[in-house]
Amino acid sequence: VLFSNNFLIVVVVLILSRIIGFLVHLFFCIYVIPELRRCRIVFIWTSIKPLLRMGSWMTVSNIVGPVMVYSDRFLIGALVSMTAVSYYVTPYEVVTKLLIVPGA
């Protein structure tokens, strides 16, 4: 958004950056494993149903998870005040970020 506030331009830049990222990853994959140049892509149609089933659960999880994490902030903001949200969110974020250490 540095050079324009047009939504279409932002979307196009995001899509192009994803495509460029994909091509860079593809280049390095082929560089590390040269046998990939000779591989032929074959679709196994029987594996599409399990992939879609797993993908749908991942989609639901990625939508419901953040809603559950951030719903408490909306509730506190609606019932108490936005000042209370700032007093609640700051220590909450620090503690949740510190959980990365034992998880690592």
Tab-separated table of C-alpha atoms in Angstrom:
chain	number	residue	atom	x	y	z
A	1	VAL	CA	0.000	0.000	0.000
A	2	LEU	CA	3.051	2.240	-0.212
A	3	PHE	CA	2.271	3.424	-3.722
A	4	SER	CA	-1.518	3.069	-3.960
A	5	ASN	CA	-4.608	2.547	-1.858
A	6	ASN	CA	-6.455	0.721	-4.635
A	7	PHE	CA	-7.634	-2.677	-3.380
A	8	LEU	CA	-7.184	-4.337	-6.780
A	9	ILE	CA	-3.515	-3.364	-6.907
A	10	VAL	CA	-2.943	-4.750	-3.407
A	11	VAL	CA	-4.549	-8.068	-4.381
A	12	VAL	CA	-2.528	-8.286	-7.603
A	13	VAL	CA	0.718	-7.578	-5.729
A	14	LEU	CA	-0.128	-10.271	-3.167
A	15	ILE	CA	-0.913	-12.805	-5.895
A	16	LEU	CA	2.284	-11.982	-7.791
A	17	SER	CA	4.361	-12.288	-4.624
A	18	ARG	CA	2.845	-15.737	-3.970
A	19	ILE	CA	3.626	-16.830	-7.528
A	20	ILE	CA	7.199	-15.541	-7.281
A	21	GLY	CA	7.614	-17.311	-3.938
A	22	PHE	CA	6.324	-20.538	-5.482
A	23	LEU	CA	8.752	-20.263	-8.407
A	24	VAL	CA	11.698	-19.606	-6.080
A	25	HIS	CA	10.789	-22.656	-3.983
A	26	LEU	CA	10.393	-24.744	-7.142
A	27	PHE	CA	13.804	-23.612	-8.401
A	28	PHE	CA	15.520	-24.583	-5.158
A	29	CYS	CA	13.691	-27.909	-4.994
A	30	ILE	CA	14.884	-28.748	-8.497
A	31	TYR	CA	18.370	-27.471	-7.627
A	32	VAL	CA	18.605	-29.712	-4.547
A	33	ILE	CA	16.878	-32.738	-6.144
A	34	PRO	CA	17.686	-32.711	-9.899
A	35	GLU	CA	15.607	-35.862	-10.477
A	36	LEU	CA	12.494	-33.707	-10.155
A	37	ARG	CA	13.082	-32.404	-13.691
A	38	ARG	CA	12.299	-35.810	-15.144
A	39	CYS	CA	9.285	-36.522	-12.935
A	40	ARG	CA	5.837	-36.623	-14.424
A	41	ILE	CA	2.938	-35.388	-12.327
A	42	VAL	CA	0.188	-37.997	-12.016
A	43	PHE	CA	-3.094	-37.405	-10.223
A	44	ILE	CA	-4.362	-40.279	-8.129
A	45	TRP	CA	-8.083	-39.629	-8.194
A	46	THR	CA	-8.814	-41.945	-5.270
A	47	SER	CA	-6.791	-39.713	-2.937
A	48	ILE	CA	-8.807	-36.565	-3.696
A	49	LYS	CA	-11.648	-37.421	-1.290
A	50	PRO	CA	-9.380	-37.932	1.775
A	51	LEU	CA	-7.443	-34.771	0.881
A	52	LEU	CA	-10.643	-32.727	0.651
A	53	ARG	CA	-11.887	-34.186	3.933
A	54	MET	CA	-8.641	-33.259	5.695
A	55	GLY	CA	-8.559	-29.842	4.023
A	56	SER	CA	-12.107	-29.064	5.114
A	57	TRP	CA	-11.270	-29.856	8.744
A	58	MET	CA	-8.167	-27.677	8.512
A	59	THR	CA	-10.271	-24.838	7.084
A	60	VAL	CA	-12.817	-25.115	9.880
A	61	SER	CA	-10.032	-25.227	12.462
A	62	ASN	CA	-8.311	-22.171	10.975
A	63	ILE	CA	-11.565	-20.208	11.105
A	64	VAL	CA	-12.867	-21.324	14.508
A	65	GLY	CA	-9.495	-21.133	16.316
A	66	PRO	CA	-8.887	-17.379	15.942
A	67	VAL	CA	-12.558	-16.638	16.616
A	68	MET	CA	-12.296	-18.464	19.948
A	69	VAL	CA	-8.980	-16.804	20.812
A	70	TYR	CA	-10.125	-13.240	20.096
A	71	SER	CA	-13.776	-13.461	21.185
A	72	ASP	CA	-12.869	-12.732	24.801
A	73	ARG	CA	-11.518	-9.333	23.763
A	74	PHE	CA	-14.769	-8.410	22.062
A	75	LEU	CA	-16.721	-9.589	25.073
A	76	ILE	CA	-14.623	-7.553	27.514
A	77	GLY	CA	-14.830	-4.527	25.232
A	78	ALA	CA	-18.596	-4.821	24.980
A	79	LEU	CA	-19.240	-5.444	28.680
A	80	VAL	CA	-16.585	-3.320	30.383
A	81	SER	CA	-14.597	-0.862	28.244
A	82	MET	CA	-11.843	-0.653	25.671
A	83	THR	CA	-9.447	0.446	28.414
A	84	ALA	CA	-10.084	-2.861	30.163
A	85	VAL	CA	-9.282	-4.652	26.908
A	86	SER	CA	-5.857	-3.003	26.766
A	87	TYR	CA	-5.157	-3.971	30.391
A	88	TYR	CA	-6.212	-7.548	29.611
A	89	VAL	CA	-4.569	-8.027	26.214
A	90	THR	CA	-1.051	-6.840	27.020
A	91	PRO	CA	-0.225	-9.441	29.692
A	92	TYR	CA	-2.174	-12.080	27.765
A	93	GLU	CA	-0.035	-11.553	24.668
A	94	VAL	CA	3.187	-11.598	26.696
A	95	VAL	CA	2.242	-14.880	28.370
A	96	THR	CA	1.132	-16.547	25.141
A	97	LYS	CA	4.312	-15.450	23.373
A	98	LEU	CA	6.377	-16.847	26.246
A	99	LEU	CA	4.723	-20.231	25.655
A	100	ILE	CA	6.834	-20.488	22.514
A	101	VAL	CA	9.924	-21.099	24.692
A	102	PRO	CA	8.761	-24.345	26.361
A	103	GLY	CA	7.152	-25.413	23.097
A	104	ALA	CA	10.489	-25.122	21.328
